[in-house]
PDB file of C-alpha atoms and ligand atoms in Angstrom:
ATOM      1  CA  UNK A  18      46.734-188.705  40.331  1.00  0.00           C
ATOM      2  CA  UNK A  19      43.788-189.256  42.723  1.00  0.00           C
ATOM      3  CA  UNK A  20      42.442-193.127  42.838  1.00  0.00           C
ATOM      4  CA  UNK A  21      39.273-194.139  40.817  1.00  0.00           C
ATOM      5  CA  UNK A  22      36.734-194.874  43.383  1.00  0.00           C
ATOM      6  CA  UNK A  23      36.066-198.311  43.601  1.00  0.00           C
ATOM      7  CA  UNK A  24      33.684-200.472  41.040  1.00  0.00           C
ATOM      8  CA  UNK A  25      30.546-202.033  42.880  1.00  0.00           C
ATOM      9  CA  UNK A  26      28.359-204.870  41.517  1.00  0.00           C
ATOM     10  CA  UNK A  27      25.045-204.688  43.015  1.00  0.00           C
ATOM     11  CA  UNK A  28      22.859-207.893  43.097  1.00  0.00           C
ATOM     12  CA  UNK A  29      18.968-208.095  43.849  1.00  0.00           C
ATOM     13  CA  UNK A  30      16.302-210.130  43.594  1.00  0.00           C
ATOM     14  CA  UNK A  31      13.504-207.489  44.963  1.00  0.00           C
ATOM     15  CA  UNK A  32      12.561-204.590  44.686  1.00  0.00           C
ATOM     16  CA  UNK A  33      15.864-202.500  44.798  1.00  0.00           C
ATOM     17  CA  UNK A  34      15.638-200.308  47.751  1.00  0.00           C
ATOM     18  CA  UNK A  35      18.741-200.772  49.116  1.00  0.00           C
ATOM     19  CA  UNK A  36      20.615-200.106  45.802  1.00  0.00           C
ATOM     20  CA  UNK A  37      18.407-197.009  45.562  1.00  0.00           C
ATOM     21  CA  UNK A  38      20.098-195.591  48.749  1.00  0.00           C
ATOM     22  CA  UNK A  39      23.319-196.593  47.699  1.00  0.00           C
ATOM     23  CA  UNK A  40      23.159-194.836  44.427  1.00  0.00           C
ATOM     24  CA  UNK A  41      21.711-192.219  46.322  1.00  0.00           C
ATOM     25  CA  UNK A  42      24.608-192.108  48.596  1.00  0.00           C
ATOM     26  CA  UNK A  43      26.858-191.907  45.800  1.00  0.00           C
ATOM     27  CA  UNK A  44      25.105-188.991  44.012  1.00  0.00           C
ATOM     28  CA  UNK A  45      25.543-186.775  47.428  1.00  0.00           C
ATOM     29  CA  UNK A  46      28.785-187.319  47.817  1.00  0.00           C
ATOM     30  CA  UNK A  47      28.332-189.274  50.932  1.00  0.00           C
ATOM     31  CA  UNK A  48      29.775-192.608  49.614  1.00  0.00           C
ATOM     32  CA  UNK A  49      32.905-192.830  47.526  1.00  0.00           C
ATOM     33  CA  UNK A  50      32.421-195.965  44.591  1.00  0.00           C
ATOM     34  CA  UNK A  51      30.989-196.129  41.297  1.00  0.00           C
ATOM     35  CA  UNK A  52      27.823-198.779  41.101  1.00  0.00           C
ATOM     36  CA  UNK A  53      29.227-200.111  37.673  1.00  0.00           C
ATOM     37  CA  UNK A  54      26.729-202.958  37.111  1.00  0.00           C
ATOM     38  CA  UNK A  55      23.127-204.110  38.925  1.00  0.00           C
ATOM     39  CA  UNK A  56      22.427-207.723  38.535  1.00  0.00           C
ATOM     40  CA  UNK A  57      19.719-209.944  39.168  1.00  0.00           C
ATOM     41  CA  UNK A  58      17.969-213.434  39.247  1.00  0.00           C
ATOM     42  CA  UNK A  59      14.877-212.443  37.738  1.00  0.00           C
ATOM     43  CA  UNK A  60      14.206-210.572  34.539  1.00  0.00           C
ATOM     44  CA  UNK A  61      11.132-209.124  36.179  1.00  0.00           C
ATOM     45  CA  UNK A  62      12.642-207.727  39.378  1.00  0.00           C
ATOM     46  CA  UNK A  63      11.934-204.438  40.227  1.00  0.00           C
ATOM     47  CA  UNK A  64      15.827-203.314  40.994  1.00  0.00           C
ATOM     48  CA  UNK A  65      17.031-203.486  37.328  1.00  0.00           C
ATOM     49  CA  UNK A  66      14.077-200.741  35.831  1.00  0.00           C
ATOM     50  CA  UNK A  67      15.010-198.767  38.951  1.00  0.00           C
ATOM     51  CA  UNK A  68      19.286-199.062  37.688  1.00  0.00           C
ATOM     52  CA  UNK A  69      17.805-198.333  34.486  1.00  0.00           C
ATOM     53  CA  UNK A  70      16.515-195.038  35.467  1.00  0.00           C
ATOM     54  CA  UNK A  71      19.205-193.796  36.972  1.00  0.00           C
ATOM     55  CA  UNK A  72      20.834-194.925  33.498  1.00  0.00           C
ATOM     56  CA  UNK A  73      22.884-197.768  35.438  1.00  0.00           C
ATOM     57  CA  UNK A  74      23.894-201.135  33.347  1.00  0.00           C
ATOM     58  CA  UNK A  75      22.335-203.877  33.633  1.00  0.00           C
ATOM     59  CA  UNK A  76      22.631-207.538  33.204  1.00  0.00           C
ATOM     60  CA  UNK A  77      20.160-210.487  34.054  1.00  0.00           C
ATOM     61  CA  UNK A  78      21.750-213.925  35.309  1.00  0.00           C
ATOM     62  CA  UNK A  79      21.313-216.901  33.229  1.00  0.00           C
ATOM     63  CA  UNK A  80      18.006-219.184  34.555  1.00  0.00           C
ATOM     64  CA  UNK A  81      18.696-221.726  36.789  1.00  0.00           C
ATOM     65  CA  UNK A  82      17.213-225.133  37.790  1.00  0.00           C
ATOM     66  CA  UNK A  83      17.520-224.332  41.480  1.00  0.00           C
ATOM     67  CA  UNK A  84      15.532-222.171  43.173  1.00  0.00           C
ATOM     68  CA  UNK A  85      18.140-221.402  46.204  1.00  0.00           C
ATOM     69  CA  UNK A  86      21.665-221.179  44.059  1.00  0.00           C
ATOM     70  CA  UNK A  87      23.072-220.695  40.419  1.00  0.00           C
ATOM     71  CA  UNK A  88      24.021-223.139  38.374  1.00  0.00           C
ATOM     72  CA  UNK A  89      27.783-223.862  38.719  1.00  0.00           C
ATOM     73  CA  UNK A  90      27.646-222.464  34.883  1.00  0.00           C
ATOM     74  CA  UNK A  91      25.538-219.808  35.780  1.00  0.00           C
ATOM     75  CA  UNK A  92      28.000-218.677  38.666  1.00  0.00           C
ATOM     76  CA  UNK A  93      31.081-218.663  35.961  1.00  0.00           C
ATOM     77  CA  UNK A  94      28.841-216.567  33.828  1.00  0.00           C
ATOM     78  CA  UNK A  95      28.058-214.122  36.559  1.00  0.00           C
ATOM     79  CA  UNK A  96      32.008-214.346  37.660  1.00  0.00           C
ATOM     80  CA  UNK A  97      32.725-213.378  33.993  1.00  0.00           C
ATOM     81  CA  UNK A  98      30.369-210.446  33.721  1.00  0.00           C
ATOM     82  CA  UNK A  99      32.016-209.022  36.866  1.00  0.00           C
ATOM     83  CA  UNK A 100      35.414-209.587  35.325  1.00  0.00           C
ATOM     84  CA  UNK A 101      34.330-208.141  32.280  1.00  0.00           C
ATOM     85  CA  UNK A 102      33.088-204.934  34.015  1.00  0.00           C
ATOM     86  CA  UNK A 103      36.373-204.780  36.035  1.00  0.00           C
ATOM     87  CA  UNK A 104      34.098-205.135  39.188  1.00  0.00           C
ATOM     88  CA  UNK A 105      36.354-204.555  42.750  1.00  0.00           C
ATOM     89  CA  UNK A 106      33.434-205.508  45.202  1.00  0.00           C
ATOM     90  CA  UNK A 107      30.061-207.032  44.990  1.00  0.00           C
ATOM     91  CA  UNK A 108      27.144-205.567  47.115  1.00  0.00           C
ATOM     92  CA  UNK A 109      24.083-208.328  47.824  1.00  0.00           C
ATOM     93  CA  UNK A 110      20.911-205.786  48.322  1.00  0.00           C
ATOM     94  CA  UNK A 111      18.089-208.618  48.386  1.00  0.00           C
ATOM     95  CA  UNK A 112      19.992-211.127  46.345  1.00  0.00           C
ATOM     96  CA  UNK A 113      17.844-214.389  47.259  1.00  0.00           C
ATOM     97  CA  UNK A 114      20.497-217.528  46.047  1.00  0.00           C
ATOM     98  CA  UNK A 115      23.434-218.618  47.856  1.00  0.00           C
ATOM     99  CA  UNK A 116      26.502-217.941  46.744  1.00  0.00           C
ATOM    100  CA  UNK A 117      28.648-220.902  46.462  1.00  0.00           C
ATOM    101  CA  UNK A 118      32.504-221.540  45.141  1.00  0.00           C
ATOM    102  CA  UNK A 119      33.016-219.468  42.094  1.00  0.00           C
ATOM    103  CA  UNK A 120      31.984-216.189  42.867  1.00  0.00           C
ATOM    104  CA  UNK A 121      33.252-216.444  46.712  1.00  0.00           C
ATOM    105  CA  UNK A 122      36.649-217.466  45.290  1.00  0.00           C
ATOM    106  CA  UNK A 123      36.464-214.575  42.838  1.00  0.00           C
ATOM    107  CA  UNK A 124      36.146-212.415  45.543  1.00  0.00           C
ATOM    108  CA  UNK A 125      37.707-213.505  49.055  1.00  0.00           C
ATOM    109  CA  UNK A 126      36.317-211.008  51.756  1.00  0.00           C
ATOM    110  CA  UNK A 127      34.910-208.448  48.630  1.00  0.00           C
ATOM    111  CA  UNK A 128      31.488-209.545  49.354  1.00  0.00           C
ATOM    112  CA  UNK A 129      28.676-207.288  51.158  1.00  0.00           C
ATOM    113  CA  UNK A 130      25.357-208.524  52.166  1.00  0.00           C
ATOM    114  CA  UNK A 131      22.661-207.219  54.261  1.00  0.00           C
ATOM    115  CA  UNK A 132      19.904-208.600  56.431  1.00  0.00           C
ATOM    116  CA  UNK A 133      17.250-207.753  58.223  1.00  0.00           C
ATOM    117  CA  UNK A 134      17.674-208.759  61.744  1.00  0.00           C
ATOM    118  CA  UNK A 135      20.667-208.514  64.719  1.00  0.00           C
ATOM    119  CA  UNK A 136      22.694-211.114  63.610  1.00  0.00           C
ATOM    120  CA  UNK A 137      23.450-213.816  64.698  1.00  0.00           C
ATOM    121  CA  UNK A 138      19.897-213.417  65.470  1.00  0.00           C
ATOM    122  CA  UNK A 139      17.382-214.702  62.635  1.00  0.00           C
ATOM    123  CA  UNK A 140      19.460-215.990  59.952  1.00  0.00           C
ATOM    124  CA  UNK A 141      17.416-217.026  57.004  1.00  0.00           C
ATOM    125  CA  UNK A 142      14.348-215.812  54.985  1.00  0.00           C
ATOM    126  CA  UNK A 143      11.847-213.345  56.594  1.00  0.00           C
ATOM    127  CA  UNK A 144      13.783-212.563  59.480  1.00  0.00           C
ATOM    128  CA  UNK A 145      11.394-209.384  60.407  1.00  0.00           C
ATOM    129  CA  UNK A 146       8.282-212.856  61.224  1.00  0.00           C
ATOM    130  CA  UNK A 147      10.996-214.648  62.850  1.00  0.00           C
ATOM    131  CA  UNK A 148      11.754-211.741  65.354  1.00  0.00           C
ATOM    132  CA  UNK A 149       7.716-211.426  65.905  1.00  0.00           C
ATOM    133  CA  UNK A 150       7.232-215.053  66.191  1.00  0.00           C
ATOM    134  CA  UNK A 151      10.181-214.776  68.974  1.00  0.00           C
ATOM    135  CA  UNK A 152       8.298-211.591  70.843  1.00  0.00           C
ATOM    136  CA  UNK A 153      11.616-210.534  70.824  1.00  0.00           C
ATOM    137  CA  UNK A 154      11.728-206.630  71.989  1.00  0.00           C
ATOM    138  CA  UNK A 155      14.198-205.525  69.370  1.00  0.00           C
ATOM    139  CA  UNK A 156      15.574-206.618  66.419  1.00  0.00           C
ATOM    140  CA  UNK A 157      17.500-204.735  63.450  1.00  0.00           C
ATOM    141  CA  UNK A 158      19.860-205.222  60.564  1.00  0.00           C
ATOM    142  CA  UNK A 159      23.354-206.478  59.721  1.00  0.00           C
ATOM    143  CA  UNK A 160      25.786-205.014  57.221  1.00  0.00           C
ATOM    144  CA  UNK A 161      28.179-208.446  56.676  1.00  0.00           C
ATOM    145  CA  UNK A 162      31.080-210.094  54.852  1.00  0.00           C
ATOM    146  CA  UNK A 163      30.001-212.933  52.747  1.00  0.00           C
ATOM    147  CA  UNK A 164      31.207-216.372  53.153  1.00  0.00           C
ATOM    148  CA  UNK A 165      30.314-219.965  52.467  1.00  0.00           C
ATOM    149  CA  UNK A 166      28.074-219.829  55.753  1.00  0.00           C
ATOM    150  CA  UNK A 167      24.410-218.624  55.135  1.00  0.00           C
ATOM    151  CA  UNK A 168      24.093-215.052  57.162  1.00  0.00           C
ATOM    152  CA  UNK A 169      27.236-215.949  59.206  1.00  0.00           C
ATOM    153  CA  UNK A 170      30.276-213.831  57.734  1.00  0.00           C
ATOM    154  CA  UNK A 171      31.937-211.230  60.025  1.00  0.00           C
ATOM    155  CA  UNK A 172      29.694-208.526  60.907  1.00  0.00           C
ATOM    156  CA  UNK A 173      30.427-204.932  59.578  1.00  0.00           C
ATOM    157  CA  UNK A 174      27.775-202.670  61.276  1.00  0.00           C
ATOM    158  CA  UNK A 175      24.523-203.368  62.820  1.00  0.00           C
ATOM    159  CA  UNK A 176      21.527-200.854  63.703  1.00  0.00           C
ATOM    160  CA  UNK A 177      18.975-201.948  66.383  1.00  0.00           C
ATOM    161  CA  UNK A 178      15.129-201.532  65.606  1.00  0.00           C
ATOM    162  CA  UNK A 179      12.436-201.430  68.130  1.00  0.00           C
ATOM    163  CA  UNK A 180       9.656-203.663  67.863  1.00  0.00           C
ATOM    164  CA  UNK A 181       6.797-202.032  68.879  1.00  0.00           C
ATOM    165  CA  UNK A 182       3.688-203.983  70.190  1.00  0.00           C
ATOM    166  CA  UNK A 183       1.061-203.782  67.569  1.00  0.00           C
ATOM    167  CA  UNK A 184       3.811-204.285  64.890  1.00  0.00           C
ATOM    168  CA  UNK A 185       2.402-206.728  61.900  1.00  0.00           C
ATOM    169  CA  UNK A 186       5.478-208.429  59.784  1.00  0.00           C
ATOM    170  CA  UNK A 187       4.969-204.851  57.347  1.00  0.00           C
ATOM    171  CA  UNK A 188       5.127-202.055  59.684  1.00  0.00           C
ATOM    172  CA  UNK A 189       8.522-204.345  61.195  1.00  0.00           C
ATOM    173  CA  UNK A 190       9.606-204.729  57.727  1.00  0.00           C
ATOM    174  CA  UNK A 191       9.635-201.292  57.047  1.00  0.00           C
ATOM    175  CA  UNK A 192      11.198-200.182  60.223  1.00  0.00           C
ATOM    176  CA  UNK A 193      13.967-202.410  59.570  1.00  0.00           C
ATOM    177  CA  UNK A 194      14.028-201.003  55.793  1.00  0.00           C
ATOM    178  CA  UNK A 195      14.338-197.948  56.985  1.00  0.00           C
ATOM    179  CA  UNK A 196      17.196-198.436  59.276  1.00  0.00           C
ATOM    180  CA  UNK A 197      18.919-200.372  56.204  1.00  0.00           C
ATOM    181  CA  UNK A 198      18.895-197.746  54.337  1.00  0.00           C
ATOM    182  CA  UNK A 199      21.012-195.410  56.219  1.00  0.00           C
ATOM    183  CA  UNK A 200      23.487-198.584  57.518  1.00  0.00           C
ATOM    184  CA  UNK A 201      24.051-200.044  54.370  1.00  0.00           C
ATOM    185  CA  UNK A 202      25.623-197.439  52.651  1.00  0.00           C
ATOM    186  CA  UNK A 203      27.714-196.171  55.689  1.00  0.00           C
ATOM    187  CA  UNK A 204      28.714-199.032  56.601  1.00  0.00           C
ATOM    188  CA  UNK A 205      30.140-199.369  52.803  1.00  0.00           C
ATOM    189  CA  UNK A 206      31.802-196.443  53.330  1.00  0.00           C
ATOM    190  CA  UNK A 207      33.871-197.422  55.915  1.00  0.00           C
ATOM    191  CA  UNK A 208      35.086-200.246  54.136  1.00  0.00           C
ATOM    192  CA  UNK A 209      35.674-199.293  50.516  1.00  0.00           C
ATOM    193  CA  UNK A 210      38.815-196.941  51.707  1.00  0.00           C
ATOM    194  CA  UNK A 211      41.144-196.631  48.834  1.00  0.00           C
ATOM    195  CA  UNK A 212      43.859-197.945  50.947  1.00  0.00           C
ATOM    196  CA  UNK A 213      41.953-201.283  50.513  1.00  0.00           C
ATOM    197  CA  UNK A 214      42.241-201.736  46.683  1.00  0.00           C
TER     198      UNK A 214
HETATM  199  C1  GRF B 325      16.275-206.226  52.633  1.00  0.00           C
HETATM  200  O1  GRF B 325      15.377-206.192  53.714  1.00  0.00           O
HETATM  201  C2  GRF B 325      17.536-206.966  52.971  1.00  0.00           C
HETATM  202  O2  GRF B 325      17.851-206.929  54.323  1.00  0.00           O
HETATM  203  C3  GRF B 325      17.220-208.378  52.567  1.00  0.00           C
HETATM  204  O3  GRF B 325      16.395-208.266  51.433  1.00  0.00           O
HETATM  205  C4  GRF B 325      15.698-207.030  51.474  1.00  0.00           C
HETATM  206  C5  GRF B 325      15.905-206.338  50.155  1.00  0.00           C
HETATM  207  O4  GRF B 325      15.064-205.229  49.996  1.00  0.00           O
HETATM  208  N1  GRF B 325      18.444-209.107  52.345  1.00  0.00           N
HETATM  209  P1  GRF B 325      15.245-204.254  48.755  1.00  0.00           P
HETATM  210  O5  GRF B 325      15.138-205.087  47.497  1.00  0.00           O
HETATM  211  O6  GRF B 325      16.588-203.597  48.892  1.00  0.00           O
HETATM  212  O7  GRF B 325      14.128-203.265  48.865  1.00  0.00           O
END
């Protein structure tokens, strides 16, 4: 009896690109996993009418009073919606809270993030204006485990990105995007082996 490909979570706070080249990963064959729920923050956020089209669930987290993190409550509510779609990892594609004690107990080492820069170059928000600001020459993005460090789990795969002199923080952005795209789900590939479940 061949294994059931593993369960993904996706969470996002944007505008879902990332999950859309994961699910499109998935569809050709090129990435082995099912994306069994997408998740986000905001009600409003772009990523959950793209799940929707490609007739993915959906759930929206519970509000919470701070603007960088869940609630404690809201964190055992989003532990318990994993549980309850027998999640086996949890992919952050623009998910813009911390994630703090439940959920990173919930899942020890079963958390993917990525970010846009060479880590540990640029941790942080808008790390595309933080490579500019730097006139650094290249830049890129980071496929990572999750821990209780902001941006600072072991790194997974990275892609380099050139930054070109008459970039403005959008054409970098979308460079970077770009280069995500193809990383992330790769890079998820070589970790979700069945061996690992
Ligand atoms: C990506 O640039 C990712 O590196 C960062 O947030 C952005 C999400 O973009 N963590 P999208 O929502 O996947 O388009």
């Amino acid at each position: 009896m061949s294994t059931p490909p593993p369960r993904l979570a996706v969470l996002g706070s944007g505008k879902g690109s990332n999950f859309v080249a994961l699910q499109e990963a998935i569809l050709a064959g090129e990435l082995n996993a099912t994306i069994a729920l997408v998740l986000s923050d905001l009600p409003d956020a772009t990523i959950l009418a793209r799940a929707k089209a490609f007739g993915l669930p959906t759930a929206t987290l519970p509000p919470s009073p701070f603007k960088t993190k869940l609630s404690p409550e809201g964190e055992t509510a989003l532990v318990d919606l994993l549980a309850a779609s027998k999640i086996d990892w949890v992919v952050l594609a623009g998910y813009m809270r911390v994630v703090k004690d439940p959920l990173l107990n919930a899942y020890p080492n079963r958390i993917i993030n990525i970010h846009p820069s060479l880590l540990p170059a640029f941790k942080g928000l808008r790390a595309w204006e933080q490579a500019l600001a730097a006139s650094a020459k290249e830049t890129g993005c980071t496929v990572h485990f999750v821990n209780k460090d902001i941006d600072a789990g072991e790194i997974i795969a990275q892609q380099r990105v050139p930054v070109l002199p008459n970039d403005t923080p959008e054409t970098l952005h979308a460079r970077i995007q770009e280069a995500e795209h193809a990383l992330f789900p790769a890079a998820l590939a070589k970790i979700l082996r069945p061996s690992d479940l």
